[in-house]
Structure formats: C-alpha cells, structure tokens
Amino acid sequence: MEDSVSVFISYSHKDEAFRKELRAHLAALKDEGKVSEWNDHLIMGGEEWDETIKRRMDNADIILLLLSADFIDSEYVRDNEIPAAIARHERGEAVVIPVFLRRFDYSVHAPYAKLQGYPEGARPVALWENRDEAYYSVVKGIRSVADRILEDRERKAKDLQQSRLRYRTKAKELLADGVIDIAERDTLNELRETLKLSETDAEQIEREESEPHRKKDEAKEKYRKTLQKYAEAEYPFSDEFSDKTRESLDLRMRDLGLNADDVKRVEDEIRAQAEAQRNERREIGKQQATDELAKAEAALAQKQFPAAQEHVAAARKVDPEHPEVTEWDKKISDAAAQARRDADAALVKAEAALAQKQFAAARKHVAAARAADPEHPDLSGWDKKISDVAAQARREADAAAV
C-alpha cells in the first residue's frame, strides 16, 4: 500500500525457514495496512536482481537484518546490504532493526551492534522454547517503529499542508494583479525557505494560483483581437459603438467570462492605440504637407504658379487641417496677379519702345515681363514681333539710302 510503512528484509537464504515464519507473523500488520514487506523472492522475471535490491532498500522505511552466522558470512551482505542499510539509518532515512535468529559470535563494534534489536534481550529466535513468543517480540518492536513512522509522517503531512496553505495565501495576495515583481519574488522565496517548502511545491502552488489570471488574460486577448477587427472595420475608431456593435461585443464578453471592468480596460487600451496611430499618421501628414508647402514656396519664387498650386493641393490632401494651407490659395493668387500687372506694365513699355524703334529697349522690357510672369499669354509672340519690326526698319533705311 502506498501509505504503509515499507519493510525490507535482508537475510541469508540458509535462513529461509526463519524468514517465512517472520513473514507469517507480519500478516496482521500487513492486513491493517501498516506495513508492506519485500524480500528478494519478490524479484520479477527479467529484473536485474542487484539493481532491484538496491532500489528497494533505498525506498524502504524499515530494514530488517535477520542475523545469523550464515548472514554475516555472506560477502554480498557484508559488502553491500549492511553498509547501505546502516548509511540510510545514520542519515535518518530509514530505521534498521537487527533480528537475532541464531546464536553467533559478533563484535561489539559491528555496525548493527549499537542498534536496538529483537527479540527482547537480543535472545536469538532459535533459543526460544516457543518461537511464536520470539516472533511476537520482534513484531511488537516492528509495530512500535511503524507506528512512530506513521505518526511522524502524519505530523509532517499536516505541517506540509499548513505550510502550503500559508504559502498559497501569500502567493494569492501577491498575485492580485496577476504578476509577481522582484520585491514580491524575494518575499515568496524567503517565505518558502522559512516554511521549508520545496521549489517544486512552491512552483506548483504559484501555477495553480496564477491559472485564473492566465485564463482571464487569454480571454482578454481574444476580446482584444475581436475589438481590433472592429477598430479596423470602423476606422477611425470612435469612442462610442453603434447599438448593434455594442450588443455583439457584450455577447462576446459574456462568452469569454469577462466583466465590464475587464472589457473597459481592453477597450481603453485599443482606443489609446488607435488615437496614438491617428496622431502618428497626423504628424506624418503634417510633415509631408510642410514639405509640399516648401516646394510651393520655391515654385512661387520662380513664378511657377501652376506648380505652386499643385504642391499646395498635395499638402491639402495629406493634411487638410494644416494651419498654413488655407492661406496659400490667396498667396498664389495675389502673387500671380501682381506678376501679371508687372508683366503688363513691362509690355506696355516694350510697345512704346518698339514704336520709337528702340529695339534693344523693347527687348529689355520683354525680358522684364517674362521674368515677372513667365506664363503671360502675350509673351510668346514678342520676340518675333520685335525682329519683324527691326527688319522692316532696316529695309526702309536701306531703301532711303539708295
């Protein structure tokens, strides 16, 4: 049985009859569920006997050494079983009980000589007129040790339960926000050491207490993904949903086991993200608009009014709310009108100069008009007009000379 005290019997096969008699006397203890007994006759086919014996001895709570001359004469017993048993006894991992079967000579310095043995008075079983009385003494001693082990085991189990409860209470308190930070980790580590809890126990408790938070985090993440889909479908993401959307989200909330506070935090985060993205796009648009207006300024300086208007239109497209965009239409219009006036005035002077046959002056005034308004509709014919008049003047002069 799992909760029973495991008894390992170390003996010489020449004492097989004694072992069987002892086993019969252990029946009551086994029926009560207090002990379970193992000896090498229980090694299964295919098992390695040396490895199996060592493993069973390492897991035993009580180790019985059935002492006799043949037992001590066994090299395997002397070199393996007795040293291993005594080592576990000294470490407090098991209780070694010598059981004297037959009279033999042994040293008071033998490792088992200092241990309490049975039957009473260390009188060998073989010397008792009634062997049942001898085995009764042995089993009585084994029962006493088994009871002590079970009581100690129960006490340790209760202490462990209390320690786990204290650790769980503190872990639950510190996990209120779902996270254990550095200071809280130090607190838990110190408590674990004080309570003498194993790291495995502590980790298991923390996993169990973290599980509700983990499940809620998973549910919130699912709700977040759903909300992000709405944010993408309903861009720009507004503070208020339509009645139909709100109803769908409420159903999603209930299906995921979330409450209103949970989803509000998620929705606030999504809204904050959406607002941050809008601000980022707005800043990018503002910078692009500023760049386009700089190009418009350069075009305006070159009297390239259509190009300036194109750059202003591009600025208005990427950032309709740019504070400088609204001024630019009038700015271009005023500059274009002034340029047209300047060009018209220059062309009037060109006309007057041409009438006076002052061709160089006429060309100068046309150049001034072109500089003032390169796209003036009357400029295209002026170079030819001056050339034609100059040629005609030359022909007339030549004819007068003849």
CSV table of C-alpha atoms in Angstrom, one decimal:
chain,number,residue,atom,x,y,z
A,1,MET,CA,0.0,0.0,0.0
A,2,GLU,CA,1.2,3.5,-0.8
A,3,ASP,CA,0.7,4.9,2.7
A,4,SER,CA,2.0,1.9,4.5
A,5,VAL,CA,5.5,1.5,6.0
A,6,SER,CA,7.7,-0.4,3.6
A,7,VAL,CA,9.8,-3.2,5.3
A,8,PHE,CA,12.9,-4.6,3.5
A,9,ILE,CA,14.1,-8.0,4.7
A,10,SER,CA,17.8,-8.7,4.4
A,11,TYR,CA,18.6,-12.3,5.1
A,12,SER,CA,20.6,-15.4,4.2
A,13,HIS,CA,18.9,-18.0,2.0
A,14,LYS,CA,20.0,-20.6,4.5
A,15,ASP,CA,17.6,-18.9,7.0
A,16,GLU,CA,14.7,-19.1,4.6
A,17,ALA,CA,12.6,-21.0,7.1
A,18,PHE,CA,13.0,-18.2,9.7
A,19,ARG,CA,12.1,-15.6,7.0
A,20,LYS,CA,8.9,-17.5,6.2
A,21,GLU,CA,8.0,-17.7,9.9
A,22,LEU,CA,8.6,-14.0,10.4
A,23,ARG,CA,6.5,-13.2,7.3
A,24,ALA,CA,3.6,-15.1,8.7
A,25,HIS,CA,3.8,-13.1,12.0
A,26,LEU,CA,3.8,-9.9,10.0
A,27,ALA,CA,0.4,-10.8,8.4
A,28,ALA,CA,-1.6,-8.8,11.0
A,29,LEU,CA,0.4,-5.7,10.4
A,30,LYS,CA,0.0,-6.1,6.7
A,31,ASP,CA,-3.7,-6.7,7.0
A,32,GLU,CA,-4.0,-3.4,9.0
A,33,GLY,CA,-2.3,-1.6,6.1
A,34,LYS,CA,0.5,-0.5,8.4
A,35,VAL,CA,3.4,-2.3,6.6
A,36,SER,CA,4.2,-3.8,3.3
A,37,GLU,CA,7.0,-6.3,3.2
A,38,TRP,CA,9.6,-7.0,0.5
A,39,ASN,CA,12.3,-9.7,0.1
A,40,ASP,CA,14.4,-10.9,-2.8
A,41,HIS,CA,11.9,-13.7,-3.6
A,42,LEU,CA,9.7,-11.0,-5.0
A,43,ILE,CA,12.1,-10.0,-7.7
A,44,MET,CA,10.2,-10.3,-11.0
A,45,GLY,CA,11.4,-12.2,-14.1
A,46,GLY,CA,13.7,-10.0,-16.2
A,47,GLU,CA,14.6,-7.6,-13.4
A,48,GLU,CA,18.2,-7.2,-12.6
A,49,TRP,CA,18.4,-8.5,-9.0
A,50,ASP,CA,21.3,-6.3,-7.8
A,51,GLU,CA,19.7,-3.1,-9.1
A,52,THR,CA,16.3,-4.2,-7.8
A,53,ILE,CA,17.6,-5.0,-4.3
A,54,LYS,CA,19.4,-1.6,-4.1
A,55,ARG,CA,16.3,0.3,-5.3
A,56,ARG,CA,14.0,-1.5,-2.8
A,57,MET,CA,16.4,-0.9,0.0
A,58,ASP,CA,16.8,2.8,-0.9
A,59,ASN,CA,13.0,3.1,-0.7
A,60,ALA,CA,12.4,1.2,2.5
A,61,ASP,CA,11.3,2.8,5.7
A,62,ILE,CA,12.4,-0.2,7.9
A,63,ILE,CA,15.2,-2.5,7.1
A,64,LEU,CA,15.3,-5.8,9.0
A,65,LEU,CA,18.7,-7.6,9.3
A,66,LEU,CA,18.0,-11.2,10.0
A,67,LEU,CA,21.2,-12.0,11.8
A,68,SER,CA,22.9,-15.4,11.9
A,69,ALA,CA,26.4,-16.8,11.2
A,70,ASP,CA,25.3,-17.5,7.6
A,71,PHE,CA,24.0,-13.9,7.2
A,72,ILE,CA,27.3,-12.5,8.4
A,73,ASP,CA,29.3,-15.0,6.3
A,74,SER,CA,27.6,-13.7,3.1
A,75,GLU,CA,30.1,-11.5,1.2
A,76,TYR,CA,27.2,-9.7,-0.7
A,77,VAL,CA,25.5,-8.9,2.6
A,78,ARG,CA,28.7,-7.7,4.3
A,79,ASP,CA,29.9,-5.6,1.3
A,80,ASN,CA,26.5,-4.2,0.1
A,81,GLU,CA,23.4,-4.6,2.2
A,82,ILE,CA,24.7,-3.9,5.7
A,83,PRO,CA,26.8,-0.8,4.7
A,84,ALA,CA,23.9,0.6,2.7
A,85,ALA,CA,21.3,-0.1,5.4
A,86,ILE,CA,23.5,1.5,8.2
A,87,ALA,CA,24.2,4.6,6.0
A,88,ARG,CA,20.5,5.2,5.5
A,89,HIS,CA,19.8,4.7,9.2
A,90,GLU,CA,22.5,7.2,10.1
A,91,ARG,CA,21.1,9.7,7.7
A,92,GLY,CA,17.7,9.3,9.2
A,93,GLU,CA,16.2,7.9,6.0
A,94,ALA,CA,15.3,4.5,7.4
A,95,VAL,CA,15.2,2.5,10.7
A,96,VAL,CA,17.4,-0.5,10.8
A,97,ILE,CA,16.3,-3.3,13.2
A,98,PRO,CA,18.5,-6.3,13.9
A,99,VAL,CA,16.6,-9.5,14.3
A,100,PHE,CA,18.6,-12.3,16.0
A,101,LEU,CA,17.8,-15.7,14.5
A,102,ARG,CA,20.6,-17.9,15.6
A,103,ARG,CA,23.4,-17.6,18.1
A,104,PHE,CA,26.7,-16.5,16.6
A,105,ASP,CA,29.8,-14.6,17.6
A,106,TYR,CA,30.0,-10.9,16.6
A,107,SER,CA,32.0,-7.9,17.7
A,108,VAL,CA,30.5,-5.2,19.9
A,109,HIS,CA,32.0,-2.9,17.2
A,110,ALA,CA,29.8,-4.3,14.5
A,111,PRO,CA,27.7,-1.6,12.9
A,112,TYR,CA,24.5,-3.2,13.9
A,113,ALA,CA,25.6,-3.9,17.5
A,114,LYS,CA,24.7,-0.5,18.7
A,115,LEU,CA,21.1,-0.7,17.4
A,116,GLN,CA,18.1,-1.9,19.3
A,117,GLY,CA,17.3,-5.4,18.2
A,118,TYR,CA,14.7,-8.1,18.7
A,119,PRO,CA,13.6,-10.5,20.2
A,120,GLU,CA,13.9,-8.9,23.7
A,121,GLY,CA,17.3,-9.1,25.2
A,122,ALA,CA,18.8,-10.0,21.8
A,123,ARG,CA,18.0,-13.6,22.6
A,124,PRO,CA,18.0,-15.5,19.2
A,125,VAL,CA,14.7,-16.9,18.0
A,126,ALA,CA,16.2,-20.3,17.7
A,127,LEU,CA,16.8,-20.4,21.5
A,128,TRP,CA,13.2,-19.7,22.5
A,129,GLU,CA,11.2,-22.7,23.5
A,130,ASN,CA,8.1,-21.1,21.9
A,131,ARG,CA,9.2,-19.4,18.7
A,132,ASP,CA,5.8,-17.7,18.4
A,133,GLU,CA,6.7,-15.7,21.6
A,134,ALA,CA,10.0,-14.7,20.0
A,135,TYR,CA,8.4,-13.5,16.8
A,136,TYR,CA,5.7,-11.8,18.8
A,137,SER,CA,8.5,-9.8,20.5
A,138,VAL,CA,10.0,-9.0,17.0
A,139,VAL,CA,6.7,-7.9,15.5
A,140,LYS,CA,5.8,-5.9,18.6
A,141,GLY,CA,9.1,-3.9,18.1
A,142,ILE,CA,8.3,-3.5,14.3
A,143,ARG,CA,4.8,-2.3,15.1
A,144,SER,CA,6.2,0.3,17.6
A,145,VAL,CA,8.6,1.6,14.9
A,146,ALA,CA,5.9,1.5,12.2
A,147,ASP,CA,3.5,3.5,14.4
A,148,ARG,CA,6.2,6.1,15.1
A,149,ILE,CA,7.0,6.4,11.4
A,150,LEU,CA,3.3,6.7,10.5
A,151,GLU,CA,2.8,9.3,13.3
A,152,ASP,CA,5.8,11.3,12.1
A,153,ARG,CA,4.6,11.0,8.5
A,154,GLU,CA,1.1,12.3,9.5
A,155,ARG,CA,2.7,15.1,11.5
A,156,LYS,CA,4.9,16.1,8.6
A,157,ALA,CA,1.9,15.9,6.2
A,158,LYS,CA,-0.1,18.3,8.5
A,159,ASP,CA,2.9,20.6,8.8
A,160,LEU,CA,3.3,20.5,5.0
A,161,GLN,CA,-0.4,21.2,4.5
A,162,GLN,CA,-0.2,24.2,6.8
A,163,SER,CA,3.0,25.4,5.1
A,164,ARG,CA,1.4,25.0,1.7
A,165,LEU,CA,-1.7,26.9,2.9
A,166,ARG,CA,0.4,29.8,4.2
A,167,TYR,CA,2.4,29.9,1.0
A,168,ARG,CA,-0.8,29.8,-1.1
A,169,THR,CA,-2.4,32.6,0.9
A,170,LYS,CA,0.6,34.8,0.4
A,171,ALA,CA,1.0,33.9,-3.3
A,172,LYS,CA,-2.7,34.6,-3.9
A,173,GLU,CA,-2.3,38.0,-2.2
A,174,LEU,CA,0.8,39.0,-4.3
A,175,LEU,CA,-0.8,37.7,-7.5
A,176,ALA,CA,-3.8,40.0,-7.1
A,177,ASP,CA,-2.5,41.9,-10.2
A,178,GLY,CA,-1.5,38.7,-12.0
A,179,VAL,CA,2.2,39.5,-11.8
A,180,ILE,CA,4.9,38.7,-9.2
A,181,ASP,CA,7.5,41.5,-9.3
A,182,ILE,CA,11.1,41.5,-8.0
A,183,ALA,CA,10.2,42.5,-4.4
A,184,GLU,CA,7.3,40.1,-4.3
A,185,ARG,CA,9.5,37.3,-5.6
A,186,ASP,CA,12.0,37.9,-2.7
A,187,THR,CA,9.2,37.8,-0.2
A,188,LEU,CA,7.9,34.5,-1.6
A,189,ASN,CA,11.4,33.0,-1.7
A,190,GLU,CA,12.1,34.0,1.9
A,191,LEU,CA,8.7,32.5,3.0
A,192,ARG,CA,9.4,29.3,1.1
A,193,GLU,CA,12.7,28.9,3.0
A,194,THR,CA,11.1,29.6,6.3
A,195,LEU,CA,8.4,27.1,5.7
A,196,LYS,CA,10.9,24.6,4.3
A,197,LEU,CA,8.9,24.1,1.2
A,198,SER,CA,10.5,22.6,-1.9
A,199,GLU,CA,10.8,24.6,-5.0
A,200,THR,CA,8.6,22.1,-6.8
A,201,ASP,CA,5.8,22.6,-4.2
A,202,ALA,CA,6.1,26.4,-4.4
A,203,GLU,CA,6.1,26.4,-8.2
A,204,GLN,CA,3.0,24.2,-8.3
A,205,ILE,CA,1.1,26.5,-5.9
A,206,GLU,CA,2.1,29.5,-7.9
A,207,ARG,CA,0.9,27.8,-11.1
A,208,GLU,CA,-2.4,27.0,-9.5
A,209,GLU,CA,-2.9,30.5,-8.2
A,210,SER,CA,-1.8,32.0,-11.5
A,211,GLU,CA,-4.2,29.9,-13.5
A,212,PRO,CA,-7.3,32.1,-13.1
A,213,HIS,CA,-5.2,35.1,-14.1
A,214,ARG,CA,-3.8,33.2,-17.1
A,215,LYS,CA,-7.2,32.2,-18.3
A,216,LYS,CA,-8.5,35.7,-17.8
A,217,ASP,CA,-5.5,37.1,-19.8
A,218,GLU,CA,-6.2,34.6,-22.6
A,219,ALA,CA,-9.9,35.7,-22.6
A,220,LYS,CA,-8.9,39.4,-22.7
A,221,GLU,CA,-6.5,38.7,-25.5
A,222,LYS,CA,-9.3,37.1,-27.5
A,223,TYR,CA,-11.6,40.0,-26.8
A,224,ARG,CA,-8.7,42.4,-27.8
A,225,LYS,CA,-8.4,40.7,-31.2
A,226,THR,CA,-12.1,40.9,-31.8
A,227,LEU,CA,-12.0,44.6,-30.9
A,228,GLN,CA,-9.1,45.2,-33.2
A,229,LYS,CA,-11.1,43.8,-36.0
A,230,TYR,CA,-13.9,46.3,-35.3
A,231,ALA,CA,-11.3,49.1,-35.0
A,232,GLU,CA,-10.0,48.2,-38.5
A,233,ALA,CA,-13.5,48.0,-39.9
A,234,GLU,CA,-14.8,51.1,-38.3
A,235,TYR,CA,-11.8,53.4,-38.8
A,236,PRO,CA,-11.4,56.0,-37.4
A,237,PHE,CA,-12.2,54.2,-34.2
A,238,SER,CA,-14.8,56.2,-32.3
A,239,ASP,CA,-15.5,56.4,-28.6
A,240,GLU,CA,-19.0,55.1,-28.9
A,241,PHE,CA,-20.0,51.9,-30.8
A,242,SER,CA,-23.2,51.5,-32.7
A,243,ASP,CA,-26.0,49.7,-30.8
A,244,LYS,CA,-25.5,46.6,-32.9
A,245,THR,CA,-21.8,46.5,-32.4
A,246,ARG,CA,-22.2,47.1,-28.7
A,247,GLU,CA,-24.7,44.2,-28.4
A,248,SER,CA,-22.3,41.9,-30.3
A,249,LEU,CA,-19.4,42.9,-28.0
A,250,ASP,CA,-21.5,42.4,-24.9
A,251,LEU,CA,-22.3,38.8,-26.1
A,252,ARG,CA,-18.6,38.2,-26.8
A,253,MET,CA,-17.7,39.5,-23.3
A,254,ARG,CA,-20.2,37.0,-21.7
A,255,ASP,CA,-19.0,34.1,-23.8
A,256,LEU,CA,-15.4,34.8,-22.7
A,257,GLY,CA,-16.4,35.0,-19.0
A,258,LEU,CA,-15.3,38.7,-18.7
A,259,ASN,CA,-16.9,41.5,-16.8
A,260,ALA,CA,-17.5,45.2,-17.7
A,261,ASP,CA,-14.3,46.3,-16.0
A,262,ASP,CA,-12.2,43.8,-17.9
A,263,VAL,CA,-13.5,44.9,-21.3
A,264,LYS,CA,-13.4,48.6,-20.4
A,265,ARG,CA,-9.7,48.3,-19.8
A,266,VAL,CA,-9.2,46.5,-23.1
A,267,GLU,CA,-11.3,49.0,-25.0
A,268,ASP,CA,-9.5,51.9,-23.4
A,269,GLU,CA,-6.2,50.4,-24.5
A,270,ILE,CA,-7.4,49.8,-28.0
A,271,ARG,CA,-8.8,53.4,-28.2
A,272,ALA,CA,-5.5,54.7,-26.9
A,273,GLN,CA,-3.6,52.7,-29.5
A,274,ALA,CA,-6.0,53.9,-32.2
A,275,GLU,CA,-5.5,57.5,-31.0
A,276,ALA,CA,-1.7,57.1,-31.0
A,277,GLN,CA,-1.8,55.7,-34.5
A,278,ARG,CA,-4.0,58.6,-35.6
A,279,ASN,CA,-1.6,61.1,-34.0
A,280,GLU,CA,1.3,59.3,-35.7
A,281,ARG,CA,-0.4,59.5,-39.1
A,282,ARG,CA,-1.3,63.1,-38.4
A,283,GLU,CA,2.3,64.0,-37.6
A,284,ILE,CA,3.5,62.2,-40.8
A,285,GLY,CA,0.8,64.1,-42.8
A,286,LYS,CA,1.8,67.4,-41.2
A,287,GLN,CA,5.4,66.9,-42.1
A,288,GLN,CA,4.6,65.8,-45.7
A,289,ALA,CA,2.3,68.9,-46.0
A,290,THR,CA,5.1,71.1,-44.7
A,291,ASP,CA,7.5,69.6,-47.3
A,292,GLU,CA,4.9,70.3,-50.1
A,293,LEU,CA,4.4,73.9,-49.0
A,294,ALA,CA,8.2,74.4,-49.0
A,295,LYS,CA,8.2,73.2,-52.6
A,296,ALA,CA,5.2,75.6,-53.3
A,297,GLU,CA,7.3,78.4,-51.9
A,298,ALA,CA,10.2,77.6,-54.2
A,299,ALA,CA,7.9,77.4,-57.2
A,300,LEU,CA,6.3,80.7,-56.2
A,301,ALA,CA,9.7,82.3,-56.1
A,302,GLN,CA,10.3,81.1,-59.6
A,303,LYS,CA,6.9,82.5,-60.7
A,304,GLN,CA,5.8,78.9,-61.4
A,305,PHE,CA,2.2,79.5,-60.2
A,306,PRO,CA,0.6,76.2,-61.6
A,307,ALA,CA,3.4,74.1,-60.0
A,308,ALA,CA,2.9,76.0,-56.7
A,309,GLN,CA,-0.8,75.3,-56.9
A,310,GLU,CA,-0.1,71.5,-57.4
A,311,HIS,CA,2.2,71.4,-54.3
A,312,VAL,CA,-0.5,73.2,-52.3
A,313,ALA,CA,-3.1,70.7,-53.4
A,314,ALA,CA,-0.8,67.9,-52.4
A,315,ALA,CA,-0.3,69.5,-49.0
A,316,ARG,CA,-4.0,69.8,-48.6
A,317,LYS,CA,-4.6,66.2,-49.4
A,318,VAL,CA,-2.1,64.8,-46.8
A,319,ASP,CA,-3.1,67.3,-44.1
A,320,PRO,CA,-6.4,69.1,-44.7
A,321,GLU,CA,-6.1,70.8,-41.3
A,322,HIS,CA,-2.6,72.2,-41.8
A,323,PRO,CA,-2.7,75.7,-40.4
A,324,GLU,CA,-0.8,77.3,-43.4
A,325,VAL,CA,-2.7,75.6,-46.2
A,326,THR,CA,-5.7,77.9,-46.2
A,327,GLU,CA,-3.5,81.0,-46.8
A,328,TRP,CA,-1.8,79.6,-49.9
A,329,ASP,CA,-4.6,80.0,-52.4
A,330,LYS,CA,-4.8,83.7,-51.8
A,331,LYS,CA,-1.0,83.9,-51.6
A,332,ILE,CA,-0.6,82.3,-55.0
A,333,SER,CA,-3.5,84.3,-56.5
A,334,ASP,CA,-2.0,87.6,-55.2
A,335,ALA,CA,1.4,86.8,-56.4
A,336,ALA,CA,0.1,85.8,-59.8
A,337,ALA,CA,-2.0,89.0,-60.1
A,338,GLN,CA,1.0,91.1,-59.2
A,339,ALA,CA,3.2,89.3,-61.6
A,340,ARG,CA,0.6,89.8,-64.4
A,341,ARG,CA,0.5,93.5,-63.6
A,342,ASP,CA,4.2,93.8,-63.6
A,343,ALA,CA,4.4,91.9,-66.9
A,344,ASP,CA,1.7,94.0,-68.4
A,345,ALA,CA,3.5,97.2,-67.4
A,346,ALA,CA,6.7,95.9,-68.9
A,347,LEU,CA,5.0,95.0,-72.2
A,348,VAL,CA,3.4,98.5,-72.4
A,349,LYS,CA,6.9,99.9,-72.1
A,350,ALA,CA,8.1,97.4,-74.7
A,351,GLU,CA,5.3,98.6,-77.0
A,352,ALA,CA,6.3,102.2,-76.6
A,353,ALA,CA,10.0,101.4,-77.2
A,354,LEU,CA,9.1,99.5,-80.3
A,355,ALA,CA,7.1,102.4,-81.6
A,356,GLN,CA,10.3,104.5,-81.1
A,357,LYS,CA,12.4,101.9,-83.0
A,358,GLN,CA,14.2,101.4,-79.7
A,359,PHE,CA,14.6,97.6,-80.3
A,360,ALA,CA,17.2,97.0,-77.5
A,361,ALA,CA,15.0,98.7,-75.0
A,362,ALA,CA,11.9,96.8,-76.3
A,363,ARG,CA,13.8,93.5,-75.8
A,364,LYS,CA,14.8,94.6,-72.3
A,365,HIS,CA,11.2,95.3,-71.4
A,366,VAL,CA,10.0,92.0,-72.8
A,367,ALA,CA,12.7,90.2,-70.7
A,368,ALA,CA,11.4,92.0,-67.7
A,369,ALA,CA,7.8,90.9,-68.5
A,370,ARG,CA,9.0,87.3,-68.9
A,371,ALA,CA,10.8,87.5,-65.6
A,372,ALA,CA,7.7,88.9,-63.9
A,373,ASP,CA,5.3,86.4,-65.4
A,374,PRO,CA,6.9,83.6,-67.5
A,375,GLU,CA,3.4,82.2,-68.3
A,376,HIS,CA,2.0,85.6,-69.6
A,377,PRO,CA,-0.2,84.7,-72.6
A,378,ASP,CA,1.1,87.6,-74.7
A,379,LEU,CA,4.8,86.9,-74.3
A,380,SER,CA,5.1,84.1,-76.9
A,381,GLY,CA,4.9,86.5,-80.0
A,382,TRP,CA,7.0,89.3,-78.7
A,383,ASP,CA,10.5,88.1,-79.8
A,384,LYS,CA,9.2,87.7,-83.4
A,385,LYS,CA,7.3,90.9,-83.3
A,386,ILE,CA,10.5,92.9,-82.4
A,387,SER,CA,12.5,91.0,-85.0
A,388,ASP,CA,10.0,91.7,-87.7
A,389,VAL,CA,9.8,95.4,-86.9
A,390,ALA,CA,13.6,95.7,-86.7
A,391,ALA,CA,13.9,94.0,-90.1
A,392,GLN,CA,11.3,96.3,-91.6
A,393,ALA,CA,13.1,99.3,-90.2
A,394,ARG,CA,16.4,98.1,-91.7
A,395,ARG,CA,14.8,97.6,-95.1
A,396,GLU,CA,13.3,101.1,-95.0
A,397,ALA,CA,16.7,102.6,-94.0
A,398,ASP,CA,18.4,100.7,-96.8
A,399,ALA,CA,15.8,101.9,-99.4
A,400,ALA,CA,16.2,105.6,-98.2
A,401,ALA,CA,20.0,105.3,-98.6
A,402,VAL,CA,19.6,104.3,-102.3
